[in-house]
Amino acid sequence: MGGMKINTCNGFYCDWFSPNKAYKPKVWTENWTGWFTGFGGPVPHRPAEDVAFSVARFIQKGGSYMNYYMNHNFVTQMTKKHDMVVGGTILLLDNQLI
């Protein structure tokens, strides 16, 4: 079964990444556009230019698929409809910060 798995890259940059077999696609499943915010801590920020450059470099080096994780709009829309739970901690309850 090991030969059937496709390994992937998760992180801020994946241009260095290589699949576990030469015939498999080069996949970036989590392009981190930010990171978790600790309570009272600074809000991590990654400029759009850095994100765009990292994607272009990944594709230039043979990347075949890339996914943005977590997309701000997706998170915003989900928290309007549902409680947000991260690592067992409730961040929003009925769209109210707790």
Short mmCIF file of N, CA and C in Angstrom, two decimals:
data_model
loop_
_atom_site.label_atom_id
_atom_site.label_comp_id
_atom_site.label_asym_id
_atom_site.label_seq_id
_atom_site.Cartn_x
_atom_site.Cartn_y
_atom_site.Cartn_z
N MET A 1 0.81 -1.20 0.00
CA MET A 1 0.00 0.00 0.00
C MET A 1 0.85 1.26 0.00
N GLY A 2 2.09 1.19 0.50
CA GLY A 2 2.92 2.37 0.60
C GLY A 2 3.11 3.08 -0.73
N GLY A 3 3.15 2.33 -1.83
CA GLY A 3 3.33 2.94 -3.14
C GLY A 3 2.11 3.68 -3.63
N MET A 4 0.96 3.46 -3.00
CA MET A 4 -0.27 4.12 -3.44
C MET A 4 -0.47 5.47 -2.76
N LYS A 5 0.32 5.78 -1.76
CA LYS A 5 0.17 7.04 -1.04
C LYS A 5 0.84 8.18 -1.81
N ILE A 6 0.22 9.35 -1.74
CA ILE A 6 0.81 10.55 -2.31
C ILE A 6 1.14 11.46 -1.14
N ASN A 7 2.43 11.70 -0.92
CA ASN A 7 2.77 12.62 0.16
C ASN A 7 2.56 14.05 -0.32
N THR A 8 2.31 14.95 0.61
CA THR A 8 2.02 16.34 0.27
C THR A 8 2.84 17.27 1.15
N CYS A 9 2.84 18.53 0.78
CA CYS A 9 3.53 19.55 1.55
C CYS A 9 2.50 20.45 2.22
N ASN A 10 2.75 20.82 3.46
CA ASN A 10 1.94 21.79 4.19
C ASN A 10 2.90 22.82 4.76
N GLY A 11 2.64 24.10 4.53
CA GLY A 11 3.52 25.12 5.10
C GLY A 11 3.43 26.44 4.37
N PHE A 12 4.34 27.34 4.73
CA PHE A 12 4.38 28.66 4.10
C PHE A 12 5.04 28.59 2.72
N TYR A 13 6.00 27.69 2.55
CA TYR A 13 6.73 27.56 1.28
C TYR A 13 6.91 26.08 0.98
N CYS A 14 6.72 25.70 -0.29
CA CYS A 14 6.85 24.29 -0.67
C CYS A 14 7.63 24.11 -1.96
N ASP A 15 8.38 25.12 -2.40
CA ASP A 15 9.13 24.97 -3.64
C ASP A 15 10.22 23.91 -3.52
N TRP A 16 10.67 23.61 -2.32
CA TRP A 16 11.71 22.62 -2.05
C TRP A 16 11.16 21.19 -2.06
N PHE A 17 9.84 21.04 -1.99
CA PHE A 17 9.19 19.74 -1.78
C PHE A 17 9.32 18.82 -3.00
N SER A 18 9.51 17.52 -2.74
CA SER A 18 9.54 16.50 -3.79
C SER A 18 8.61 15.36 -3.39
N PRO A 19 7.84 14.83 -4.35
CA PRO A 19 6.98 13.67 -4.05
C PRO A 19 7.83 12.46 -3.67
N ASN A 20 7.20 11.47 -3.04
CA ASN A 20 7.95 10.28 -2.62
C ASN A 20 8.28 9.34 -3.78
N LYS A 21 7.73 9.58 -4.94
CA LYS A 21 8.07 8.84 -6.17
C LYS A 21 8.06 9.83 -7.33
N ALA A 22 8.96 9.66 -8.28
CA ALA A 22 9.10 10.60 -9.39
C ALA A 22 7.84 10.71 -10.25
N TYR A 23 7.04 9.65 -10.33
CA TYR A 23 5.84 9.65 -11.18
C TYR A 23 4.61 10.24 -10.49
N LYS A 24 4.74 10.63 -9.23
CA LYS A 24 3.60 11.17 -8.49
C LYS A 24 3.55 12.70 -8.59
N PRO A 25 2.36 13.28 -8.45
CA PRO A 25 2.24 14.74 -8.57
C PRO A 25 2.85 15.47 -7.37
N LYS A 26 3.30 16.68 -7.62
CA LYS A 26 3.84 17.55 -6.58
C LYS A 26 2.67 18.37 -6.04
N VAL A 27 2.20 18.04 -4.83
CA VAL A 27 0.96 18.60 -4.28
C VAL A 27 1.23 19.40 -3.00
N TRP A 28 0.66 20.61 -2.95
CA TRP A 28 0.76 21.49 -1.79
C TRP A 28 -0.65 21.64 -1.24
N THR A 29 -0.99 20.89 -0.20
CA THR A 29 -2.37 20.86 0.29
C THR A 29 -2.71 21.96 1.27
N GLU A 30 -1.72 22.54 1.94
CA GLU A 30 -2.00 23.61 2.90
C GLU A 30 -0.99 24.74 2.74
N ASN A 31 -1.34 25.73 1.91
CA ASN A 31 -0.53 26.94 1.78
C ASN A 31 -1.00 27.88 2.88
N TRP A 32 -0.20 27.98 3.92
CA TRP A 32 -0.60 28.76 5.09
C TRP A 32 -0.48 30.25 4.81
N THR A 33 -1.61 30.93 4.78
CA THR A 33 -1.62 32.38 4.56
C THR A 33 -1.49 33.14 5.86
N GLY A 34 -1.55 32.46 6.96
CA GLY A 34 -1.40 33.05 8.29
C GLY A 34 -1.14 31.94 9.27
N TRP A 35 -1.35 32.22 10.53
CA TRP A 35 -1.16 31.19 11.54
C TRP A 35 -2.06 31.49 12.71
N PHE A 36 -2.09 30.58 13.66
CA PHE A 36 -2.94 30.74 14.84
C PHE A 36 -2.55 32.00 15.61
N THR A 37 -3.53 32.63 16.21
CA THR A 37 -3.30 33.79 17.05
C THR A 37 -3.42 33.37 18.50
N GLY A 38 -2.35 33.53 19.24
CA GLY A 38 -2.40 33.26 20.67
C GLY A 38 -3.19 34.35 21.37
N PHE A 39 -3.85 34.01 22.46
CA PHE A 39 -4.67 34.98 23.18
C PHE A 39 -3.81 36.18 23.58
N GLY A 40 -4.21 37.35 23.10
CA GLY A 40 -3.49 38.58 23.41
C GLY A 40 -2.21 38.77 22.63
N GLY A 41 -1.88 37.83 21.79
CA GLY A 41 -0.64 37.90 21.02
C GLY A 41 -0.81 38.65 19.72
N PRO A 42 0.28 38.86 19.01
CA PRO A 42 0.21 39.55 17.72
C PRO A 42 -0.50 38.69 16.68
N VAL A 43 -1.14 39.34 15.73
CA VAL A 43 -1.83 38.64 14.65
C VAL A 43 -0.80 38.37 13.55
N PRO A 44 -0.51 37.10 13.26
CA PRO A 44 0.44 36.79 12.20
C PRO A 44 -0.07 37.32 10.86
N HIS A 45 0.82 37.86 10.07
CA HIS A 45 0.43 38.43 8.78
C HIS A 45 1.43 38.01 7.72
N ARG A 46 0.91 37.57 6.60
CA ARG A 46 1.75 37.21 5.46
C ARG A 46 1.28 38.05 4.28
N PRO A 47 2.12 38.92 3.75
CA PRO A 47 1.71 39.79 2.64
C PRO A 47 1.27 38.98 1.42
N ALA A 48 0.29 39.52 0.70
CA ALA A 48 -0.24 38.86 -0.51
C ALA A 48 0.86 38.62 -1.53
N GLU A 49 1.82 39.54 -1.63
CA GLU A 49 2.92 39.39 -2.58
C GLU A 49 3.77 38.16 -2.26
N ASP A 50 3.96 37.89 -0.98
CA ASP A 50 4.73 36.73 -0.57
C ASP A 50 3.99 35.44 -0.90
N VAL A 51 2.69 35.43 -0.68
CA VAL A 51 1.86 34.26 -1.01
C VAL A 51 1.91 34.01 -2.51
N ALA A 52 1.71 35.08 -3.31
CA ALA A 52 1.71 34.94 -4.77
C ALA A 52 3.06 34.44 -5.28
N PHE A 53 4.14 35.00 -4.75
CA PHE A 53 5.48 34.58 -5.18
C PHE A 53 5.73 33.12 -4.84
N SER A 54 5.30 32.69 -3.65
CA SER A 54 5.53 31.30 -3.24
C SER A 54 4.76 30.33 -4.14
N VAL A 55 3.55 30.71 -4.55
CA VAL A 55 2.76 29.87 -5.46
C VAL A 55 3.44 29.81 -6.83
N ALA A 56 3.86 30.96 -7.35
CA ALA A 56 4.52 31.00 -8.67
C ALA A 56 5.79 30.16 -8.66
N ARG A 57 6.56 30.26 -7.59
CA ARG A 57 7.80 29.48 -7.49
C ARG A 57 7.51 27.98 -7.40
N PHE A 58 6.46 27.61 -6.66
CA PHE A 58 6.07 26.20 -6.55
C PHE A 58 5.68 25.64 -7.92
N ILE A 59 4.86 26.38 -8.66
CA ILE A 59 4.44 25.95 -10.01
C ILE A 59 5.64 25.90 -10.95
N GLN A 60 6.51 26.91 -10.87
CA GLN A 60 7.71 26.95 -11.70
C GLN A 60 8.59 25.72 -11.49
N LYS A 61 8.59 25.20 -10.27
CA LYS A 61 9.42 24.04 -9.95
C LYS A 61 8.65 22.73 -10.06
N GLY A 62 7.57 22.72 -10.85
CA GLY A 62 6.86 21.48 -11.15
C GLY A 62 5.65 21.18 -10.31
N GLY A 63 5.20 22.13 -9.51
CA GLY A 63 4.01 21.91 -8.69
C GLY A 63 2.78 21.69 -9.55
N SER A 64 1.91 20.78 -9.13
CA SER A 64 0.72 20.46 -9.92
C SER A 64 -0.58 20.85 -9.24
N TYR A 65 -0.56 21.08 -7.93
CA TYR A 65 -1.79 21.44 -7.21
C TYR A 65 -1.41 22.22 -5.95
N MET A 66 -2.21 23.26 -5.65
CA MET A 66 -1.98 24.08 -4.46
C MET A 66 -3.33 24.49 -3.89
N ASN A 67 -3.44 24.47 -2.56
CA ASN A 67 -4.67 24.86 -1.87
C ASN A 67 -4.34 25.87 -0.78
N TYR A 68 -5.11 26.96 -0.73
CA TYR A 68 -4.93 27.95 0.34
C TYR A 68 -5.59 27.44 1.61
N TYR A 69 -4.89 27.56 2.74
CA TYR A 69 -5.39 27.09 4.02
C TYR A 69 -5.00 28.10 5.08
N MET A 70 -5.82 28.51 5.82
CA MET A 70 -7.25 28.68 5.85
C MET A 70 -7.61 29.96 5.11
N ASN A 71 -8.54 29.88 4.26
CA ASN A 71 -9.02 31.04 3.53
C ASN A 71 -9.87 31.88 4.47
N HIS A 72 -9.53 33.16 4.61
CA HIS A 72 -10.24 34.05 5.55
C HIS A 72 -11.73 34.10 5.25
N ASN A 73 -12.11 34.20 4.00
CA ASN A 73 -13.53 34.29 3.64
C ASN A 73 -14.28 33.04 4.05
N PHE A 74 -13.66 31.87 3.85
CA PHE A 74 -14.30 30.61 4.26
C PHE A 74 -14.53 30.60 5.76
N VAL A 75 -13.50 30.96 6.53
CA VAL A 75 -13.62 30.96 7.98
C VAL A 75 -14.69 31.95 8.42
N THR A 76 -14.70 33.14 7.82
CA THR A 76 -15.69 34.16 8.16
C THR A 76 -17.10 33.66 7.90
N GLN A 77 -17.32 33.04 6.75
CA GLN A 77 -18.66 32.55 6.41
C GLN A 77 -19.08 31.41 7.33
N MET A 78 -18.14 30.53 7.67
CA MET A 78 -18.48 29.41 8.55
C MET A 78 -18.83 29.89 9.95
N THR A 79 -18.12 30.90 10.45
CA THR A 79 -18.39 31.36 11.81
C THR A 79 -19.70 32.11 11.90
N LYS A 80 -20.23 32.56 10.77
CA LYS A 80 -21.54 33.20 10.78
C LYS A 80 -22.64 32.16 10.99
N LYS A 81 -22.34 30.91 10.63
CA LYS A 81 -23.35 29.86 10.67
C LYS A 81 -23.14 28.87 11.81
N HIS A 82 -21.92 28.71 12.26
CA HIS A 82 -21.60 27.66 13.22
C HIS A 82 -20.66 28.19 14.30
N ASP A 83 -20.60 27.45 15.39
CA ASP A 83 -19.60 27.74 16.41
C ASP A 83 -18.25 27.30 15.86
N MET A 84 -17.19 28.02 16.19
CA MET A 84 -15.86 27.68 15.71
C MET A 84 -15.09 27.01 16.84
N VAL A 85 -14.61 25.80 16.60
CA VAL A 85 -13.85 25.09 17.61
C VAL A 85 -12.48 24.77 17.03
N VAL A 86 -11.42 25.16 17.73
CA VAL A 86 -10.06 24.89 17.29
C VAL A 86 -9.32 24.24 18.45
N GLY A 87 -8.84 23.04 18.23
CA GLY A 87 -8.08 22.35 19.26
C GLY A 87 -8.85 22.17 20.56
N GLY A 88 -10.16 22.01 20.47
CA GLY A 88 -10.98 21.80 21.65
C GLY A 88 -11.37 23.08 22.37
N THR A 89 -10.93 24.24 21.85
CA THR A 89 -11.27 25.52 22.48
C THR A 89 -12.33 26.22 21.65
N ILE A 90 -13.43 26.60 22.26
CA ILE A 90 -14.48 27.32 21.54
C ILE A 90 -14.05 28.78 21.41
N LEU A 91 -13.94 29.24 20.18
CA LEU A 91 -13.56 30.62 19.93
C LEU A 91 -14.78 31.51 19.78
N LEU A 92 -15.81 30.98 19.13
CA LEU A 92 -17.03 31.73 18.92
C LEU A 92 -18.22 30.87 19.31
N LEU A 93 -19.18 31.47 19.94
CA LEU A 93 -20.41 30.77 20.29
C LEU A 93 -21.55 31.67 19.85
N ASP A 94 -22.34 31.18 18.90
CA ASP A 94 -23.41 31.99 18.32
C ASP A 94 -22.86 33.32 17.82
N ASN A 95 -21.71 33.25 17.16
CA ASN A 95 -21.04 34.40 16.56
C ASN A 95 -20.61 35.45 17.58
N GLN A 96 -20.47 35.07 18.84
CA GLN A 96 -19.99 35.98 19.89
C GLN A 96 -18.64 35.46 20.39
N LEU A 97 -17.65 36.32 20.38
CA LEU A 97 -16.32 35.95 20.87
C LEU A 97 -16.37 35.67 22.36
N ILE A 98 -15.80 34.53 22.76
CA ILE A 98 -15.78 34.21 24.19
C ILE A 98 -14.36 34.00 24.67
#
